[in-house]
């Protein structure tokens, strides 16, 4: 069974940092592109970042302005999102999602709350 | 940047047909994907590449894009026939914008089953 499990969310003060992880299982991780998508409370889906299977291609939403870094460890079947200089408006559920042509499998998400 | 426009809400009686639209400039040139999200749950892919259904998605769900005969203009659509109470959810369209190398989601449509 394909499974994606996010972790690393929590409460952080503005200006702080967090590193999210996504553990993948049930499929050949190193053959799939991966993505992060977030959803602010009561709002719609917002694409955050994507990384190709080999890490050769990496893309970010313009709104991040260089504060977030996506990475992956194919040996560990894991996806990461390093988030720096966090702002109140980064408060959201962060989902990891599998796929490069569409997002065919999603984790349950991890909540990041940025508040003083 | 590329923008996808969805109606905020659509209401339909049980057993009827719901149609959720997704507008975008020359959207017929792109592959449109649709996701269903029920309250408190992660999104689920229900239509990919305009009109393909992942395994496990009922045939009641279908998709079309302005590149084919079922829709017109700069519009893609998700159609749900024989709507059931369990179809009540938020639905999002998505495309890849190759000019900016960005994924784009529509604002979402809340489907209410009356």
Short mmCIF file of N, CA and C in Angstrom, two decimals, chain A residues 14-17 67-68 83-87 90:
data_model
loop_
_atom_site.label_atom_id
_atom_site.label_comp_id
_atom_site.label_asym_id
_atom_site.label_seq_id
_atom_site.Cartn_x
_atom_site.Cartn_y
_atom_site.Cartn_z
N UNK A 14 7.32 33.63 14.91
CA UNK A 14 7.73 34.29 13.66
C UNK A 14 9.24 34.48 13.61
N UNK A 15 9.79 34.20 12.43
CA UNK A 15 11.23 34.27 12.25
C UNK A 15 11.94 32.96 12.52
N UNK A 16 11.23 32.00 13.07
CA UNK A 16 11.82 30.71 13.39
C UNK A 16 11.91 29.78 12.20
N UNK A 17 12.38 28.57 12.48
CA UNK A 17 12.58 27.57 11.43
C UNK A 17 11.95 26.24 11.84
N UNK A 67 12.72 31.33 1.09
CA UNK A 67 12.79 30.96 2.51
C UNK A 67 12.71 29.45 2.73
N UNK A 68 12.16 28.71 1.76
CA UNK A 68 11.96 27.27 1.89
C UNK A 68 12.93 26.53 0.97
N UNK A 83 12.07 25.03 6.31
CA UNK A 83 11.35 26.31 6.28
C UNK A 83 12.03 27.29 7.24
N UNK A 84 12.52 28.38 6.69
CA UNK A 84 13.21 29.41 7.48
C UNK A 84 12.44 30.72 7.44
N UNK A 85 12.78 31.60 8.36
CA UNK A 85 12.15 32.94 8.41
C UNK A 85 10.64 32.84 8.32
N UNK A 86 10.09 31.96 9.14
CA UNK A 86 8.65 31.70 9.06
C UNK A 86 7.83 32.91 9.45
N UNK A 87 6.70 33.04 8.77
CA UNK A 87 5.78 34.17 8.98
C UNK A 87 4.43 33.64 9.45
N UNK A 90 2.44 31.70 7.00
CA UNK A 90 2.86 30.34 6.64
C UNK A 90 2.09 29.29 7.43
#
